[in-house]
Tab-separated table of C-alpha atoms in Angstrom:
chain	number	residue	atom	x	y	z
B	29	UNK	CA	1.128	-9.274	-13.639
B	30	UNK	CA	-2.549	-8.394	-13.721
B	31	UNK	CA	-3.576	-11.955	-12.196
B	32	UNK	CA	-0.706	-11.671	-9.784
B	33	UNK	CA	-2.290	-8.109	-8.837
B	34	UNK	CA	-5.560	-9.509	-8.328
B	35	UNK	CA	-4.445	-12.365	-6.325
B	36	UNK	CA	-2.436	-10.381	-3.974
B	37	UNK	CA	-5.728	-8.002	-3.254
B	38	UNK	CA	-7.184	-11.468	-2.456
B	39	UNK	CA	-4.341	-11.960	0.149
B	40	UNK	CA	-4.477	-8.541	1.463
B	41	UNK	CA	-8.213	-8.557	1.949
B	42	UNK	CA	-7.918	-12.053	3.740
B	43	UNK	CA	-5.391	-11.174	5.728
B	44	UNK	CA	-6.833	-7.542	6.575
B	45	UNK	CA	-9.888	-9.893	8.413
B	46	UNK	CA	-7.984	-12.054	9.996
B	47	UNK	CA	-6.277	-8.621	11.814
B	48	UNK	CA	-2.538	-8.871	10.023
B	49	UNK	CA	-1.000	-8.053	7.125
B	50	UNK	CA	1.692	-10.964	5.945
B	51	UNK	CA	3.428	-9.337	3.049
B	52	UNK	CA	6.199	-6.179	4.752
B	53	UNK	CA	8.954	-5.455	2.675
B	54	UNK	CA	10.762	-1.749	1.602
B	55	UNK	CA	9.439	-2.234	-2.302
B	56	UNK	CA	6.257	-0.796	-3.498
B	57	UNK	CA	4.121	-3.723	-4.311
B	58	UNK	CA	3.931	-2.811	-8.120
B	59	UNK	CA	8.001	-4.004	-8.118
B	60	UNK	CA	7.371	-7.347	-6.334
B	61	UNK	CA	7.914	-9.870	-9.361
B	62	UNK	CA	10.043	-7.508	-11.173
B	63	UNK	CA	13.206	-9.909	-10.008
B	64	UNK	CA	13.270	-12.927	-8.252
B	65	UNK	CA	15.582	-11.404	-5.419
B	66	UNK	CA	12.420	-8.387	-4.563
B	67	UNK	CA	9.968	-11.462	-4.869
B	68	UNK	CA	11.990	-13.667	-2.506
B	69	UNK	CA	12.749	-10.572	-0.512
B	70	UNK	CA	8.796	-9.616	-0.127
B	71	UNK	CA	7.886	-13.341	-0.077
B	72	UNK	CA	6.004	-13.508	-2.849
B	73	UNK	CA	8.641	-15.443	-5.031
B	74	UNK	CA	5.945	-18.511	-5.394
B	75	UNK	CA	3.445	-16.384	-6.345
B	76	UNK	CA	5.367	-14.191	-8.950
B	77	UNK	CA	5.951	-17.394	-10.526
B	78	UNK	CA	2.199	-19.093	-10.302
B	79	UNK	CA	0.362	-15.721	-11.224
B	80	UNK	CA	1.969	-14.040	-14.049
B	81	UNK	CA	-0.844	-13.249	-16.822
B	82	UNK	CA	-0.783	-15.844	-19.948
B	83	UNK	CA	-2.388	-15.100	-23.414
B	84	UNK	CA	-5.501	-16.796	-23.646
B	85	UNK	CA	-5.769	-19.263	-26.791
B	86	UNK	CA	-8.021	-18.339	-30.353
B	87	UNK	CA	-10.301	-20.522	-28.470
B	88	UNK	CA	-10.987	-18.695	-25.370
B	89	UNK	CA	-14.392	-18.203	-24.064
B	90	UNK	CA	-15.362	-13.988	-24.727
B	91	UNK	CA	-17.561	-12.833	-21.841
B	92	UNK	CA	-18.499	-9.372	-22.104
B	93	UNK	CA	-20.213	-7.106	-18.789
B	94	UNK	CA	-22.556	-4.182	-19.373
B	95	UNK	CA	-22.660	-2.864	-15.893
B	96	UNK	CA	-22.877	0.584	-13.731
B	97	UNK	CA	-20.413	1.198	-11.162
B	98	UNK	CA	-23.248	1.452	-8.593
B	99	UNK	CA	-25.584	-1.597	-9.002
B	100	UNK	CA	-25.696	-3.895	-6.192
B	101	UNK	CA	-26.143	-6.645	-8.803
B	102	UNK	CA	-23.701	-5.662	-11.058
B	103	UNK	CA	-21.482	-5.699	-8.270
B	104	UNK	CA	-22.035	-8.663	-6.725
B	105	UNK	CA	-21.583	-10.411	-10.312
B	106	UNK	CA	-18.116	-8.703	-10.603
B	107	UNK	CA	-16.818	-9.560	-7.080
B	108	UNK	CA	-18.165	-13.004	-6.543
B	109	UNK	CA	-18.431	-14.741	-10.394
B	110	UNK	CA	-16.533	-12.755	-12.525
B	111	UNK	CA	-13.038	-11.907	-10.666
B	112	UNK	CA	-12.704	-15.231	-9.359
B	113	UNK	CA	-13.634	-17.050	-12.474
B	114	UNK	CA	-10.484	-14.942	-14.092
B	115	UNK	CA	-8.431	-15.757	-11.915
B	116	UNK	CA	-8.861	-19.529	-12.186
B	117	UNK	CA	-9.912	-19.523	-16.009
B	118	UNK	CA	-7.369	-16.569	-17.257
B	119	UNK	CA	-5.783	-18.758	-19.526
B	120	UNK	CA	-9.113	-19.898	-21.137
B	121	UNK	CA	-11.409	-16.905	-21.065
B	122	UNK	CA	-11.181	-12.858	-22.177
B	123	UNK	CA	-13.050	-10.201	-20.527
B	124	UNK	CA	-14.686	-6.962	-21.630
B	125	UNK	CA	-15.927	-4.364	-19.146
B	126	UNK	CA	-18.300	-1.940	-20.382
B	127	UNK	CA	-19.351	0.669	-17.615
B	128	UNK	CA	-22.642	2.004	-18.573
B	129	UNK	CA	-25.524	-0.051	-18.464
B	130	UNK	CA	-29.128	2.150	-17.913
B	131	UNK	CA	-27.260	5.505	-18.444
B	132	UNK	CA	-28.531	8.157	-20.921
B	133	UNK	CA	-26.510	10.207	-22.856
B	134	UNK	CA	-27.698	14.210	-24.118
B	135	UNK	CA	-27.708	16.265	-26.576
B	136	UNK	CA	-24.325	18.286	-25.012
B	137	UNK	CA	-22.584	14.487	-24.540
B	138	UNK	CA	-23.244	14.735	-20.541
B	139	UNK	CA	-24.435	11.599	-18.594
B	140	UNK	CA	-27.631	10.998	-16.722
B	141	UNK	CA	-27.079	7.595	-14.777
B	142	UNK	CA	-29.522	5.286	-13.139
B	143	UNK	CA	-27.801	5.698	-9.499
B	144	UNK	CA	-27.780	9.295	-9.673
B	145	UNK	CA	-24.827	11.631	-10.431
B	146	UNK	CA	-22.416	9.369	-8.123
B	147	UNK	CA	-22.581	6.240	-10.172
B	148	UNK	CA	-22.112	8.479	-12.967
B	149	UNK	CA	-18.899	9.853	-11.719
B	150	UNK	CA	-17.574	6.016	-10.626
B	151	UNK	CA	-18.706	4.874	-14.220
B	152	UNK	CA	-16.304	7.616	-15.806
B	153	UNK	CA	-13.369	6.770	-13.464
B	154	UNK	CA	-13.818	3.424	-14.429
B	155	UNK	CA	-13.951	4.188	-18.064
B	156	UNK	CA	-11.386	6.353	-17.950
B	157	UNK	CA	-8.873	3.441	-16.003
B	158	UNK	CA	-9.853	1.058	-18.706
B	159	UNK	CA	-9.078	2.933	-21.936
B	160	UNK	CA	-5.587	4.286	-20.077
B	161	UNK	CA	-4.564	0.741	-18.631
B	162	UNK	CA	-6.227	-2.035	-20.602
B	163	UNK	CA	-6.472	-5.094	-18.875
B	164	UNK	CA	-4.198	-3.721	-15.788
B	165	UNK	CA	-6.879	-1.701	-14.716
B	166	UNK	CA	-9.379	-4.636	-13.858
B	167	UNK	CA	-7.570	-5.234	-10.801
B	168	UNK	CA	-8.151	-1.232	-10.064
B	169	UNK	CA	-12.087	-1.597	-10.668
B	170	UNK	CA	-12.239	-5.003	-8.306
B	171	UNK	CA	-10.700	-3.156	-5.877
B	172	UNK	CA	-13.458	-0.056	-6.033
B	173	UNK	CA	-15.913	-2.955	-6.654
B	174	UNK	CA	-15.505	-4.632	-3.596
B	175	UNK	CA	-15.244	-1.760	-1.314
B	176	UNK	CA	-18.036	-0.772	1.007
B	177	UNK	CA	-17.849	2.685	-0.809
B	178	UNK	CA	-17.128	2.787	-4.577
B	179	UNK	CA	-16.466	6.255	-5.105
B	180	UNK	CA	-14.067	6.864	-1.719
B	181	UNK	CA	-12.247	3.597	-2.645
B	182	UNK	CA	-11.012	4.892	-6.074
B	183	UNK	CA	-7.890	6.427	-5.170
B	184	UNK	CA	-6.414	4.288	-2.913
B	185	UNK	CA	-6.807	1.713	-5.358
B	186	UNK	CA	-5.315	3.504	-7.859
B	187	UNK	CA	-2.361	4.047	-5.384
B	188	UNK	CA	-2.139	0.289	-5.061
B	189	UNK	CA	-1.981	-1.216	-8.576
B	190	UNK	CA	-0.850	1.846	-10.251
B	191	UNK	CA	1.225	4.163	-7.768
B	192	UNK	CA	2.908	6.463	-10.767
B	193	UNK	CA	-0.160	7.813	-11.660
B	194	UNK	CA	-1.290	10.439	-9.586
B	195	UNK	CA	-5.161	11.063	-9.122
B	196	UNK	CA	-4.965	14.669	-10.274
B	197	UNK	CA	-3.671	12.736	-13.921
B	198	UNK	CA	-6.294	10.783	-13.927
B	199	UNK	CA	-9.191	13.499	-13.151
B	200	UNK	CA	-7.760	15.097	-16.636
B	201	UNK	CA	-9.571	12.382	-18.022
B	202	UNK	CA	-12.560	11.533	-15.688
B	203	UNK	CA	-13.535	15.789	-15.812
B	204	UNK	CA	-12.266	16.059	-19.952
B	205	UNK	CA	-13.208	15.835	-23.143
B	206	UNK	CA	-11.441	12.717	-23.130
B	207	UNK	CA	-13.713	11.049	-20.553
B	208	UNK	CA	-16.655	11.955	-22.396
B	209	UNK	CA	-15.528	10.606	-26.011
B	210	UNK	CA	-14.825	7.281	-23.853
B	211	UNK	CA	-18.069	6.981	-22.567
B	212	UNK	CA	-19.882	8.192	-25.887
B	213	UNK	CA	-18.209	5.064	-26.909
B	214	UNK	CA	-19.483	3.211	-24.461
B	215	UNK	CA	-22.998	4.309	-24.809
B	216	UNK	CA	-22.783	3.540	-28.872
B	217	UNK	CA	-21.630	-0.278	-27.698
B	218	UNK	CA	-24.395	-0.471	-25.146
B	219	UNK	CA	-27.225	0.647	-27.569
B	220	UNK	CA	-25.455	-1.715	-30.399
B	221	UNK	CA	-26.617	-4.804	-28.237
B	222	UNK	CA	-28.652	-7.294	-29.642
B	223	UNK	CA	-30.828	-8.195	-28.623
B	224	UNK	CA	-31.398	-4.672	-26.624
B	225	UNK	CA	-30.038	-5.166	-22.833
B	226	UNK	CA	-33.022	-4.832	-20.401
B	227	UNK	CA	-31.084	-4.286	-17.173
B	228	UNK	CA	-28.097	-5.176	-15.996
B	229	UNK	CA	-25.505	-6.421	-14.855
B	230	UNK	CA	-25.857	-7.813	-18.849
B	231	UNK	CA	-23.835	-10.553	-19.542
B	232	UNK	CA	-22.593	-11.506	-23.163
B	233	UNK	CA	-20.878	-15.153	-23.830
B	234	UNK	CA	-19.240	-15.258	-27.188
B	235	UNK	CA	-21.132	-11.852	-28.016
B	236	UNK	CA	-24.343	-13.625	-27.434
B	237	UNK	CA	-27.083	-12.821	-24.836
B	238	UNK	CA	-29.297	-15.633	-24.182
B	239	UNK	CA	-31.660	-15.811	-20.922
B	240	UNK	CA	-30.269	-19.321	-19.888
B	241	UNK	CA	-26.511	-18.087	-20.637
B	242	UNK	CA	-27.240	-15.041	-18.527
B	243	UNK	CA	-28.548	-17.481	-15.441
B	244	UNK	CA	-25.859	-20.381	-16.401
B	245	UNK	CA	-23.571	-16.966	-15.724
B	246	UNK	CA	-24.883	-15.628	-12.673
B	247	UNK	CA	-25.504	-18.668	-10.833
B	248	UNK	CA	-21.514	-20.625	-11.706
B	249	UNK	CA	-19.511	-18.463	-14.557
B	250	UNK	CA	-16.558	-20.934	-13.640
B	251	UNK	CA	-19.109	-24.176	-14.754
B	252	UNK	CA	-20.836	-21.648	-17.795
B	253	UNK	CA	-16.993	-20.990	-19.228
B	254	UNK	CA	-15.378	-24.322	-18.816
B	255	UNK	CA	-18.536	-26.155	-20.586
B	256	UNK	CA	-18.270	-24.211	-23.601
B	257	UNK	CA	-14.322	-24.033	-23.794
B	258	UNK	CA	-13.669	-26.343	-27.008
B	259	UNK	CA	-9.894	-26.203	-26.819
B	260	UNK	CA	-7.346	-28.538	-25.177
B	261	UNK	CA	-5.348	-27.805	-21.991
B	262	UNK	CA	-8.284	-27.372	-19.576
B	263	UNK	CA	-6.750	-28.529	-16.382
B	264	UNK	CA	-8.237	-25.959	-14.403
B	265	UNK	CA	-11.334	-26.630	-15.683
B	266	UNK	CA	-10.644	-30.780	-14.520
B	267	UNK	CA	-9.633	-29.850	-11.248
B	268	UNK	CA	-12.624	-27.149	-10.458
B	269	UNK	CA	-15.439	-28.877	-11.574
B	270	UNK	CA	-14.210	-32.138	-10.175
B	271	UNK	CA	-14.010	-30.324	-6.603
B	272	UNK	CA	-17.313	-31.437	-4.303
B	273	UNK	CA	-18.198	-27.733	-2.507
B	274	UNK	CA	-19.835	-27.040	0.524
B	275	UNK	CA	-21.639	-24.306	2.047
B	276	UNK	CA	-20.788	-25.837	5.359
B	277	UNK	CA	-18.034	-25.368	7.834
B	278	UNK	CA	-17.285	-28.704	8.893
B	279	UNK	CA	-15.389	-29.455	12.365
């Protein structure tokens, strides 16, 4: 369901520039794939049956992002590299968000951020949706990610991908005790890096940071995860790298 989720923000997104929405039907989009009659229905039945999330093998490729909700670079890695590469690789790769980055924590467990008190406040909503949600809430934080305003898109992306929870519920957490003991967490996991991240967006492959696997993973994660897979049934892997891309719009 989470790929599915993702995929379908794709769509909307594409479909929101092009001046239309496609997808109109009376169930909330969190029910689409929950029978094949909604799916059909909301005609999505194709893609309930393409995007549906798979367990990654023992041999999956680990990549890990130290980021803050407010870097442009950090950002951009998410959006463009990291998101997509999912998507195509899910069945291959894990992923590990860890909002925090350049923060600093004091003495009374309050958060002084790089980006001011802002991209503190997005990296505790982000936080918070990841230790309530798991791996559901990735398609949440793309969402916010990919906005042209992180904070303001926060709720109605919440509404989207998780329309039961109400913001108020999730401000318990963002504005409690429980937010902070999440991001103390964070910060411990941050400061545990070795060796010590410098800036970010800081990338781990496997748990290891290396300057070439940190530009192999900015410049083409997809390329950077399928050379290091070591496990069988790599077809997306075939079919990507065997693709000739262009920059181009050919007529």
């Amino acid at each position: 369901m989470f790929v599915f989720n993702v995929f379908m923000l794709f769509f909307a997104v594409f479909s929101q520039c092009q001046g239309r929405f496609v997808f109109q039907c009376k169930y909330q989009q969190s029910q689409w794939c929950e029978s094949r009659e909604i799916a059909a229905e909301c005609g999505v039945l194709e893609q309930c049956g393409n995007f549906n999330m798979t367990k990654a093998s023992a041999n999956s490729v680990n990549v890990s992002l130290y980021y803050e909700s407010l870097c442009p670079g950090c950002r951009q890695f998410l959006v463009t590299q990291l998101m997509p590469t999912f998507i195509m690789l899910q069945e291959i790769m894990n992923i590990e968000l860890v909002p925090y980055g350049n923060a600093q924590e004091k003495p009374d467990h309050t958060f002084v951020c790089q980006h001011g008190e802002d991209e503190c406040l997005g990296n505790m909503i982000e936080t918070c949706l990841l230790n309530t949600f798991g791996l559901n809430a990735v398609p949440i934080i793309f969402c916010m990610e990919s906005a042209v305003d992180v904070l303001k898109a926060a709720q109605p992306c919440l509404g989207i991908y998780k329309p039961e929870v109400t913001w108020d519920k999730l401000m318990e957490c963002v504005k409690g005790d429980q937010g902070k003991k999440f991001m103390h967490e964070n910060a411990l996991k941050t400061s545990a890096l070795k060796p010590p991240h410098e800036y970010v967006p800081w990338i781990t492959i496997n748990g290891e940071h290396t300057e070439d696997l940190q530009d192999k993973a900015m410049s083409s994660l997809f390329a950077l995860v399928c050379s290091l897979y070591k496990g069988e049934n790599a077809a997306p892997c075939t079919l990507g790298m065997g693709r000739k891309t262009s920059s181009y719009c050919m007529n």
